[in-house]
Amino acid sequence: MVNVQRTFPLFRLPTLAYENVIDILDLKEKFDLSATSKKSSFVVKRYNRIKKHNLVIFLRCDNNPARIYVYIDRGNKSHVCNCNSWVFDLGDANNVIVDPTITQITHIASVAPTASLRLQFGEMPLERAFIPLAQRLNLTLKSVEKYFIGDGPDDELCRWVFENCRHAQRLIYHFENSIGFTMEPETMGSYSFEVLDISEANWVTGIHLTHCFTNCKNVEFMSANLTDQEMNDYLKHWIEEGSKNQKFFITDNRPFFERADIFVGITYVSYPYVHDKTLDKIAKPGFVIKNTEGLEAVVHLTDDSFHLTTDFEIVDENFRDEDSSDDEYFDDDEEEVSDDDEEENSDDDEEEDFDEED
């Protein structure tokens, strides 16, 4: 006699009952179920819509093996919980087969239409295949990250990324550009990234700061060539025009910054010790400015770096924090300063601290 395994009549149950059954499945099991039939796909899609899960599809191709991570975003790296995540190995990151990967992402998106997409690329030129996928599937593009230095510049890729990632929440672009590379701010338009991080920002000008990136929340540029006059114009724009920048860092800038020139025409209050909460460092001193809407920010400098943040607190010499730096930027005993009473002195560089969620 042949033993026939009985199946469970899931869809004959009342709606609440089969939703309770789906509720006890882990994330992978839910999507495996959705692939068995149109009806199961509809049920899982309806379940996801009711639960309003913040599902993230994370395609990571910057190291081996390339992978798709699928997880429920509950904040603070919650995707490491096995029941709320699963992983597809795609093999060698230098030989990712595009079409099956797109098919897999498309299936997940069809069952979780409110999902968001994270894209992290390395050496392989996969950007043109996957970045447009977010718009085609009507997914939120949570972030686009490109990490690869050492294979020569690709100016056209930089232009393409900025043209096609305008709708991304985060753009992290660590890729080389050629000497003399430019992008006209008039043709770029305005961006509203939550995070904008560029490692080779020698093409960025003061006009980019005030016209293209003023609506970005957190901005970090490395290897820039901004002048004191451009930074002075930026600060005046931040004060007078309602810039959305809450964190603005420039590091490894050439030429070196001169504090007296940057603050010409700007009123600020100098404090000997300011805790920059964004970097978790002590600025000595920090210069507090206020915009026309009453929002305050602290500015602190080294020779080749400029830091502005709205997340700070005034402290004293007794303030100590495990991660705080003892680096000194300036000594300045003035309480209130206008543009002409300046001392020019700087000391050590500050270490960058810009973490990205894995």
mmCIF file of C-alpha atoms in Angstrom:
data_model
loop_
_atom_site.group_PDB
_atom_site.id
_atom_site.type_symbol
_atom_site.label_atom_id
_atom_site.label_comp_id
_atom_site.label_asym_id
_atom_site.label_seq_id
_atom_site.Cartn_x
_atom_site.Cartn_y
_atom_site.Cartn_z
ATOM 1 C CA MET A 1 0.000 0.000 0.000
ATOM 2 C CA VAL A 2 1.359 3.410 -0.970
ATOM 3 C CA ASN A 3 1.402 5.966 1.799
ATOM 4 C CA VAL A 4 0.007 9.253 0.504
ATOM 5 C CA GLN A 5 1.016 12.283 2.536
ATOM 6 C CA ARG A 6 -1.951 14.417 3.382
ATOM 7 C CA THR A 7 -1.850 18.105 2.597
ATOM 8 C CA PHE A 8 -3.105 20.804 4.908
ATOM 9 C CA PRO A 9 -6.180 22.614 3.481
ATOM 10 C CA LEU A 10 -4.894 26.053 4.444
ATOM 11 C CA PHE A 11 -7.229 28.074 2.271
ATOM 12 C CA ARG A 12 -10.361 26.321 3.492
ATOM 13 C CA LEU A 13 -9.807 27.909 6.866
ATOM 14 C CA PRO A 14 -11.427 31.232 7.790
ATOM 15 C CA THR A 15 -9.300 34.234 6.867
ATOM 16 C CA LEU A 16 -8.178 34.943 10.429
ATOM 17 C CA ALA A 17 -7.192 31.315 10.904
ATOM 18 C CA TYR A 18 -4.911 31.057 7.889
ATOM 19 C CA GLU A 19 -3.398 34.440 8.667
ATOM 20 C CA ASN A 20 -2.537 33.048 12.093
ATOM 21 C CA VAL A 21 -0.932 30.054 10.386
ATOM 22 C CA ILE A 22 1.142 32.355 8.164
ATOM 23 C CA ASP A 23 2.078 34.373 11.218
ATOM 24 C CA ILE A 24 3.993 31.457 12.759
ATOM 25 C CA LEU A 25 6.078 30.896 9.610
ATOM 26 C CA ASP A 26 9.489 32.483 9.378
ATOM 27 C CA LEU A 27 10.187 34.995 6.627
ATOM 28 C CA LYS A 28 11.637 32.510 4.151
ATOM 29 C CA GLU A 29 8.759 30.081 4.660
ATOM 30 C CA LYS A 30 6.262 32.837 3.898
ATOM 31 C CA PHE A 31 7.913 33.573 0.568
ATOM 32 C CA ASP A 32 8.339 29.885 -0.233
ATOM 33 C CA LEU A 33 4.606 29.509 0.328
ATOM 34 C CA SER A 34 3.879 32.471 -1.929
ATOM 35 C CA ALA A 35 5.652 30.722 -4.817
ATOM 36 C CA THR A 36 3.418 27.631 -4.733
ATOM 37 C CA SER A 37 0.323 29.137 -6.375
ATOM 38 C CA LYS A 38 -1.400 32.365 -7.344
ATOM 39 C CA LYS A 39 -3.747 32.031 -4.404
ATOM 40 C CA SER A 40 -0.946 31.560 -1.900
ATOM 41 C CA SER A 41 0.874 34.514 -3.437
ATOM 42 C CA PHE A 42 -2.255 36.642 -3.000
ATOM 43 C CA VAL A 43 -2.666 35.533 0.619
ATOM 44 C CA VAL A 44 0.959 36.275 1.575
ATOM 45 C CA LYS A 45 0.790 39.619 -0.227
ATOM 46 C CA ARG A 46 -2.382 40.480 1.677
ATOM 47 C CA TYR A 47 -0.734 39.378 4.932
ATOM 48 C CA ASN A 48 2.274 41.625 4.279
ATOM 49 C CA ARG A 49 -0.008 44.548 3.489
ATOM 50 C CA ILE A 50 -1.956 44.089 6.732
ATOM 51 C CA LYS A 51 1.162 43.682 8.892
ATOM 52 C CA LYS A 52 2.882 46.669 7.247
ATOM 53 C CA HIS A 53 6.320 45.089 7.608
ATOM 54 C CA ASN A 54 9.269 47.249 6.566
ATOM 55 C CA LEU A 55 10.815 44.618 4.327
ATOM 56 C CA VAL A 56 14.253 45.341 2.873
ATOM 57 C CA ILE A 57 15.807 43.598 -0.125
ATOM 58 C CA PHE A 58 19.573 44.091 0.108
ATOM 59 C CA LEU A 59 21.670 43.166 -2.934
ATOM 60 C CA ARG A 60 25.322 43.155 -1.880
ATOM 61 C CA CYS A 61 27.920 42.631 -4.600
ATOM 62 C CA ASP A 62 31.000 44.338 -3.153
ATOM 63 C CA ASN A 63 32.523 41.184 -1.637
ATOM 64 C CA ASN A 64 32.408 37.402 -2.048
ATOM 65 C CA PRO A 65 30.051 35.753 -2.215
ATOM 66 C CA ALA A 66 27.530 38.181 -3.668
ATOM 67 C CA ARG A 67 24.248 37.839 -1.808
ATOM 68 C CA ILE A 68 20.657 38.950 -1.547
ATOM 69 C CA TYR A 69 19.623 39.598 2.049
ATOM 70 C CA VAL A 70 15.910 39.849 2.767
ATOM 71 C CA TYR A 71 14.976 41.139 6.201
ATOM 72 C CA ILE A 72 12.353 42.973 8.197
ATOM 73 C CA ASP A 73 13.793 46.302 9.234
ATOM 74 C CA ARG A 74 12.995 46.933 12.886
ATOM 75 C CA GLY A 75 15.938 49.261 13.355
ATOM 76 C CA ASN A 76 19.341 48.647 14.943
ATOM 77 C CA LYS A 77 20.366 45.870 12.532
ATOM 78 C CA SER A 78 17.326 43.737 13.330
ATOM 79 C CA HIS A 79 17.816 41.739 10.129
ATOM 80 C CA VAL A 80 20.325 39.494 11.925
ATOM 81 C CA CYS A 81 17.374 37.706 13.582
ATOM 82 C CA ASN A 82 16.990 34.400 11.707
ATOM 83 C CA CYS A 83 13.191 34.367 11.822
ATOM 84 C CA ASN A 84 13.055 37.817 10.224
ATOM 85 C CA SER A 85 15.634 37.283 7.479
ATOM 86 C CA TRP A 86 17.143 34.971 4.966
ATOM 87 C CA VAL A 87 20.033 35.019 2.508
ATOM 88 C CA PHE A 88 20.516 33.950 -1.117
ATOM 89 C CA ASP A 89 24.089 33.251 -2.201
ATOM 90 C CA LEU A 90 24.699 34.465 -5.753
ATOM 91 C CA GLY A 91 28.240 33.116 -6.091
ATOM 92 C CA ASP A 92 31.301 35.054 -7.205
ATOM 93 C CA ALA A 93 30.730 38.808 -6.931
ATOM 94 C CA ASN A 94 32.697 39.264 -10.165
ATOM 95 C CA ASN A 95 30.368 36.951 -12.092
ATOM 96 C CA VAL A 96 26.869 37.806 -10.906
ATOM 97 C CA ILE A 97 24.290 36.577 -13.414
ATOM 98 C CA VAL A 98 21.902 39.480 -13.774
ATOM 99 C CA ASP A 99 18.665 37.969 -15.123
ATOM 100 C CA PRO A 100 18.050 35.291 -12.429
ATOM 101 C CA THR A 101 18.878 37.842 -9.747
ATOM 102 C CA ILE A 102 16.358 40.296 -11.173
ATOM 103 C CA THR A 103 13.790 37.473 -11.342
ATOM 104 C CA GLN A 104 14.315 36.678 -7.663
ATOM 105 C CA ILE A 105 14.020 40.316 -6.598
ATOM 106 C CA THR A 106 10.944 40.751 -8.796
ATOM 107 C CA HIS A 107 9.211 37.799 -7.110
ATOM 108 C CA ILE A 108 9.927 39.153 -3.638
ATOM 109 C CA ALA A 109 8.673 42.595 -4.659
ATOM 110 C CA SER A 110 5.477 41.127 -6.117
ATOM 111 C CA VAL A 111 4.580 39.660 -2.717
ATOM 112 C CA ALA A 112 5.878 42.634 -0.693
ATOM 113 C CA PRO A 113 5.099 45.696 -2.841
ATOM 114 C CA THR A 114 6.015 48.127 -0.050
ATOM 115 C CA ALA A 115 9.549 46.713 0.260
ATOM 116 C CA SER A 116 12.615 48.894 -0.094
ATOM 117 C CA LEU A 117 15.773 48.094 -2.037
ATOM 118 C CA ARG A 118 19.387 48.481 -0.902
ATOM 119 C CA LEU A 119 22.113 48.159 -3.520
ATOM 120 C CA GLN A 120 25.800 47.800 -2.711
ATOM 121 C CA PHE A 121 28.242 47.423 -5.588
ATOM 122 C CA GLY A 122 31.937 46.714 -5.888
ATOM 123 C CA GLU A 123 34.148 46.219 -8.933
ATOM 124 C CA MET A 124 31.519 44.780 -11.290
ATOM 125 C CA PRO A 125 29.567 47.393 -13.303
ATOM 126 C CA LEU A 126 26.109 46.251 -12.193
ATOM 127 C CA GLU A 127 24.626 49.675 -11.484
ATOM 128 C CA ARG A 128 22.825 50.088 -14.805
ATOM 129 C CA ALA A 129 21.124 46.712 -14.401
ATOM 130 C CA PHE A 130 19.810 47.101 -10.865
ATOM 131 C CA ILE A 131 19.317 50.796 -10.058
ATOM 132 C CA PRO A 132 16.445 51.201 -12.587
ATOM 133 C CA LEU A 133 14.848 48.076 -11.081
ATOM 134 C CA ALA A 134 13.567 50.048 -8.089
ATOM 135 C CA GLN A 135 11.497 52.337 -10.287
ATOM 136 C CA ARG A 136 10.270 49.510 -12.517
ATOM 137 C CA LEU A 137 9.030 47.581 -9.476
ATOM 138 C CA ASN A 138 7.853 50.730 -7.685
ATOM 139 C CA LEU A 139 10.131 50.021 -4.717
ATOM 140 C CA THR A 140 11.612 52.584 -2.372
ATOM 141 C CA LEU A 141 15.318 52.888 -3.208
ATOM 142 C CA LYS A 142 16.726 52.886 0.312
ATOM 143 C CA SER A 143 20.379 53.247 -0.647
ATOM 144 C CA VAL A 144 22.893 52.971 -3.456
ATOM 145 C CA GLU A 145 26.509 52.327 -2.495
ATOM 146 C CA LYS A 146 29.499 51.992 -4.809
ATOM 147 C CA TYR A 147 32.837 50.938 -3.322
ATOM 148 C CA PHE A 148 35.789 50.435 -5.605
ATOM 149 C CA ILE A 149 39.016 52.411 -5.854
ATOM 150 C CA GLY A 150 42.000 51.392 -7.920
ATOM 151 C CA ASP A 151 40.832 50.424 -11.404
ATOM 152 C CA GLY A 152 40.978 53.894 -12.892
ATOM 153 C CA PRO A 153 38.402 56.688 -13.115
ATOM 154 C CA ASP A 154 34.956 56.371 -14.675
ATOM 155 C CA ASP A 155 33.517 59.836 -15.179
ATOM 156 C CA GLU A 156 30.497 58.653 -17.142
ATOM 157 C CA LEU A 157 29.501 56.300 -14.335
ATOM 158 C CA CYS A 158 29.538 59.203 -11.873
ATOM 159 C CA ARG A 159 27.294 61.240 -14.157
ATOM 160 C CA TRP A 160 24.969 58.273 -14.700
ATOM 161 C CA VAL A 161 24.681 57.562 -10.968
ATOM 162 C CA PHE A 162 23.739 61.143 -10.134
ATOM 163 C CA GLU A 163 21.237 61.239 -12.992
ATOM 164 C CA ASN A 164 19.566 57.971 -11.990
ATOM 165 C CA CYS A 165 19.785 57.929 -8.181
ATOM 166 C CA ARG A 166 17.910 61.140 -7.472
ATOM 167 C CA HIS A 167 15.089 59.143 -5.840
ATOM 168 C CA ALA A 168 17.454 57.214 -3.514
ATOM 169 C CA GLN A 169 17.407 57.959 0.205
ATOM 170 C CA ARG A 170 21.163 57.388 0.548
ATOM 171 C CA LEU A 171 23.979 57.678 -1.977
ATOM 172 C CA ILE A 172 27.486 56.569 -1.026
ATOM 173 C CA TYR A 173 29.874 56.857 -3.955
ATOM 174 C CA HIS A 174 33.485 55.785 -3.427
ATOM 175 C CA PHE A 175 34.847 55.660 -6.954
ATOM 176 C CA GLU A 176 37.551 57.546 -8.803
ATOM 177 C CA ASN A 177 37.065 60.452 -11.202
ATOM 178 C CA SER A 178 39.615 61.818 -13.622
ATOM 179 C CA ILE A 179 41.580 65.005 -12.937
ATOM 180 C CA GLY A 180 39.576 67.958 -14.194
ATOM 181 C CA PHE A 181 36.250 66.111 -14.092
ATOM 182 C CA THR A 182 33.270 68.435 -13.641
ATOM 183 C CA MET A 183 29.486 68.279 -13.435
ATOM 184 C CA GLU A 184 27.614 71.499 -14.040
ATOM 185 C CA PRO A 185 25.372 72.329 -11.052
ATOM 186 C CA GLU A 186 22.829 73.976 -13.354
ATOM 187 C CA THR A 187 22.207 70.677 -15.144
ATOM 188 C CA MET A 188 22.313 68.547 -11.981
ATOM 189 C CA GLY A 189 19.447 70.228 -10.162
ATOM 190 C CA SER A 190 18.672 69.727 -6.467
ATOM 191 C CA TYR A 191 18.966 66.519 -4.415
ATOM 192 C CA SER A 192 17.331 65.508 -1.141
ATOM 193 C CA PHE A 193 19.406 62.560 0.083
ATOM 194 C CA GLU A 194 19.238 61.490 3.701
ATOM 195 C CA VAL A 195 22.941 60.662 3.315
ATOM 196 C CA LEU A 196 25.364 61.782 0.608
ATOM 197 C CA ASP A 197 28.934 60.482 0.931
ATOM 198 C CA ILE A 198 31.505 61.052 -1.843
ATOM 199 C CA SER A 199 35.117 59.909 -1.478
ATOM 200 C CA GLU A 200 36.543 61.760 -4.507
ATOM 201 C CA ALA A 201 34.807 65.137 -4.289
ATOM 202 C CA ASN A 202 37.371 67.254 -6.131
ATOM 203 C CA TRP A 203 34.677 68.243 -8.650
ATOM 204 C CA VAL A 204 32.362 69.725 -5.997
ATOM 205 C CA THR A 205 32.203 73.544 -5.985
ATOM 206 C CA GLY A 206 30.584 76.088 -3.728
ATOM 207 C CA ILE A 207 27.645 76.329 -6.139
ATOM 208 C CA HIS A 208 27.058 72.592 -5.738
ATOM 209 C CA LEU A 209 26.889 73.116 -1.968
ATOM 210 C CA THR A 210 24.280 75.871 -2.098
ATOM 211 C CA HIS A 211 22.235 74.772 -5.135
ATOM 212 C CA CYS A 212 22.505 70.982 -5.482
ATOM 213 C CA PHE A 213 23.058 69.595 -1.989
ATOM 214 C CA THR A 214 21.415 72.135 0.326
ATOM 215 C CA ASN A 215 18.390 69.847 0.839
ATOM 216 C CA CYS A 216 20.490 66.823 1.828
ATOM 217 C CA LYS A 217 20.371 65.932 5.513
ATOM 218 C CA ASN A 218 23.843 64.404 6.063
ATOM 219 C CA VAL A 219 26.703 65.252 3.712
ATOM 220 C CA GLU A 220 30.293 64.014 3.742
ATOM 221 C CA PHE A 221 32.929 64.836 1.140
ATOM 222 C CA MET A 222 36.531 63.644 1.004
ATOM 223 C CA SER A 223 39.388 64.943 -1.150
ATOM 224 C CA ALA A 224 37.609 68.194 -1.942
ATOM 225 C CA ASN A 225 39.144 71.410 -3.301
ATOM 226 C CA LEU A 226 36.850 73.994 -1.740
ATOM 227 C CA THR A 227 38.184 77.453 -0.952
ATOM 228 C CA ASP A 228 37.702 79.542 2.174
ATOM 229 C CA GLN A 229 35.448 81.884 0.181
ATOM 230 C CA GLU A 230 33.258 78.981 -0.934
ATOM 231 C CA MET A 231 32.929 77.774 2.659
ATOM 232 C CA ASN A 232 32.119 81.312 3.794
ATOM 233 C CA ASP A 233 29.379 81.477 1.150
ATOM 234 C CA TYR A 234 28.122 78.080 2.305
ATOM 235 C CA LEU A 235 27.832 79.201 5.940
ATOM 236 C CA LYS A 236 25.984 82.367 4.940
ATOM 237 C CA HIS A 237 23.627 80.267 2.836
ATOM 238 C CA TRP A 238 23.062 77.864 5.757
ATOM 239 C CA ILE A 239 22.222 80.784 8.045
ATOM 240 C CA GLU A 240 20.080 82.826 5.662
ATOM 241 C CA GLU A 241 18.446 80.390 3.226
ATOM 242 C CA GLY A 242 17.228 77.543 5.441
ATOM 243 C CA SER A 243 19.615 74.776 4.370
ATOM 244 C CA LYS A 244 18.450 71.287 5.367
ATOM 245 C CA ASN A 245 22.018 70.176 6.167
ATOM 246 C CA GLN A 246 22.155 68.785 9.718
ATOM 247 C CA LYS A 247 25.597 67.257 9.317
ATOM 248 C CA PHE A 248 28.131 68.570 6.826
ATOM 249 C CA PHE A 249 31.688 67.219 6.828
ATOM 250 C CA ILE A 250 34.570 67.909 4.480
ATOM 251 C CA THR A 251 37.815 66.033 5.087
ATOM 252 C CA ASP A 252 41.179 65.913 3.341
ATOM 253 C CA ASN A 253 40.498 69.269 1.691
ATOM 254 C CA ARG A 254 43.149 71.088 -0.302
ATOM 255 C CA PRO A 255 44.011 73.901 0.212
ATOM 256 C CA PHE A 256 43.966 74.099 4.011
ATOM 257 C CA PHE A 257 41.135 76.041 5.626
ATOM 258 C CA GLU A 258 41.756 79.406 7.284
ATOM 259 C CA ARG A 259 39.295 80.075 10.079
ATOM 260 C CA ALA A 260 39.496 83.869 9.854
ATOM 261 C CA ASP A 261 38.502 83.805 6.183
ATOM 262 C CA ILE A 262 35.722 81.238 6.567
ATOM 263 C CA PHE A 263 33.917 83.319 9.225
ATOM 264 C CA VAL A 264 34.097 86.736 7.530
ATOM 265 C CA GLY A 265 30.752 88.505 7.968
ATOM 266 C CA ILE A 266 29.344 85.758 10.214
ATOM 267 C CA THR A 267 28.374 86.180 13.867
ATOM 268 C CA TYR A 268 28.967 83.191 16.085
ATOM 269 C CA VAL A 269 29.602 82.277 19.708
ATOM 270 C CA SER A 270 32.849 80.531 20.587
ATOM 271 C CA TYR A 271 32.826 77.867 23.317
ATOM 272 C CA PRO A 272 36.053 76.271 24.596
ATOM 273 C CA TYR A 273 34.540 72.768 24.706
ATOM 274 C CA VAL A 274 31.730 71.452 22.528
ATOM 275 C CA HIS A 275 30.705 67.803 22.303
ATOM 276 C CA ASP A 276 30.018 66.907 18.667
ATOM 277 C CA LYS A 277 27.553 64.046 19.161
ATOM 278 C CA THR A 278 27.711 63.028 15.516
ATOM 279 C CA LEU A 279 31.415 62.239 15.723
ATOM 280 C CA ASP A 280 31.396 61.711 19.487
ATOM 281 C CA LYS A 281 34.374 64.051 19.706
ATOM 282 C CA ILE A 282 35.235 67.184 21.657
ATOM 283 C CA ALA A 283 35.773 70.334 19.603
ATOM 284 C CA LYS A 284 38.229 72.766 21.220
ATOM 285 C CA PRO A 285 36.779 75.276 20.579
ATOM 286 C CA GLY A 286 33.468 74.997 18.765
ATOM 287 C CA PHE A 287 31.780 77.910 17.015
ATOM 288 C CA VAL A 288 28.000 78.008 17.330
ATOM 289 C CA ILE A 289 25.967 79.678 14.593
ATOM 290 C CA LYS A 290 22.196 80.135 14.298
ATOM 291 C CA ASN A 291 20.038 80.293 11.189
ATOM 292 C CA THR A 292 17.064 82.583 10.603
ATOM 293 C CA GLU A 293 14.681 79.883 11.882
ATOM 294 C CA GLY A 294 16.506 79.602 15.205
ATOM 295 C CA LEU A 295 18.293 76.303 14.495
ATOM 296 C CA GLU A 296 21.804 76.162 15.935
ATOM 297 C CA ALA A 297 24.838 74.292 14.642
ATOM 298 C CA VAL A 298 28.409 73.992 15.811
ATOM 299 C CA VAL A 299 31.295 74.416 13.380
ATOM 300 C CA HIS A 300 34.791 73.167 14.111
ATOM 301 C CA LEU A 301 37.853 72.918 11.922
ATOM 302 C CA THR A 302 41.250 71.395 11.421
ATOM 303 C CA ASP A 303 43.714 72.384 8.721
ATOM 304 C CA ASP A 304 42.069 70.203 6.085
ATOM 305 C CA SER A 305 38.612 69.493 7.505
ATOM 306 C CA PHE A 306 35.365 71.344 8.100
ATOM 307 C CA HIS A 307 32.640 69.976 10.376
ATOM 308 C CA LEU A 308 29.132 71.331 10.904
ATOM 309 C CA THR A 309 26.486 69.544 12.935
ATOM 310 C CA THR A 310 23.211 70.436 14.631
ATOM 311 C CA ASP A 311 23.658 67.548 17.097
ATOM 312 C CA PHE A 312 25.926 68.928 19.814
ATOM 313 C CA GLU A 313 26.097 70.055 23.422
ATOM 314 C CA ILE A 314 28.135 72.665 25.268
ATOM 315 C CA VAL A 315 30.392 71.004 27.859
ATOM 316 C CA ASP A 316 33.326 71.967 30.065
ATOM 317 C CA GLU A 317 36.856 70.734 30.597
ATOM 318 C CA ASN A 318 35.608 68.050 32.981
ATOM 319 C CA PHE A 319 33.528 66.331 30.317
ATOM 320 C CA ARG A 320 34.923 62.923 29.485
ATOM 321 C CA ASP A 321 33.620 60.279 27.147
ATOM 322 C CA GLU A 322 35.191 56.925 26.303
ATOM 323 C CA ASP A 323 35.160 57.622 22.583
ATOM 324 C CA SER A 324 35.895 61.330 22.738
ATOM 325 C CA SER A 325 39.112 62.585 21.228
ATOM 326 C CA ASP A 326 41.703 64.656 23.021
ATOM 327 C CA ASP A 327 42.677 66.318 19.742
ATOM 328 C CA GLU A 328 42.707 70.123 19.949
ATOM 329 C CA TYR A 329 41.673 72.234 17.032
ATOM 330 C CA PHE A 330 42.092 75.779 18.376
ATOM 331 C CA ASP A 331 42.525 77.748 21.557
ATOM 332 C CA ASP A 332 40.096 80.651 21.626
ATOM 333 C CA ASP A 333 38.932 82.406 24.787
ATOM 334 C CA GLU A 334 36.479 84.784 23.110
ATOM 335 C CA GLU A 335 32.823 84.555 24.140
ATOM 336 C CA GLU A 336 31.133 86.367 21.236
ATOM 337 C CA VAL A 337 32.918 87.081 18.009
ATOM 338 C CA SER A 338 32.135 88.865 14.797
ATOM 339 C CA ASP A 339 34.018 88.573 11.565
ATOM 340 C CA ASP A 340 37.210 90.484 12.289
ATOM 341 C CA ASP A 341 38.393 89.326 15.741
ATOM 342 C CA GLU A 342 39.953 86.008 14.836
ATOM 343 C CA GLU A 343 42.999 83.988 15.783
ATOM 344 C CA GLU A 344 44.386 81.625 13.213
ATOM 345 C CA ASN A 345 45.702 78.448 14.743
ATOM 346 C CA SER A 346 45.027 74.784 14.156
ATOM 347 C CA ASP A 347 46.459 71.509 15.330
ATOM 348 C CA ASP A 348 45.651 67.868 14.731
ATOM 349 C CA ASP A 349 43.404 66.252 12.165
ATOM 350 C CA GLU A 350 40.246 64.560 13.372
ATOM 351 C CA GLU A 351 39.522 60.944 12.608
ATOM 352 C CA GLU A 352 36.489 60.206 10.492
ATOM 353 C CA ASP A 353 33.636 58.271 12.028
ATOM 354 C CA PHE A 354 30.956 57.561 9.501
ATOM 355 C CA ASP A 355 29.412 54.116 10.028
ATOM 356 C CA GLU A 356 27.170 52.359 7.556
ATOM 357 C CA GLU A 357 24.661 49.695 8.492
ATOM 358 C CA ASP A 358 25.690 46.254 7.223
#
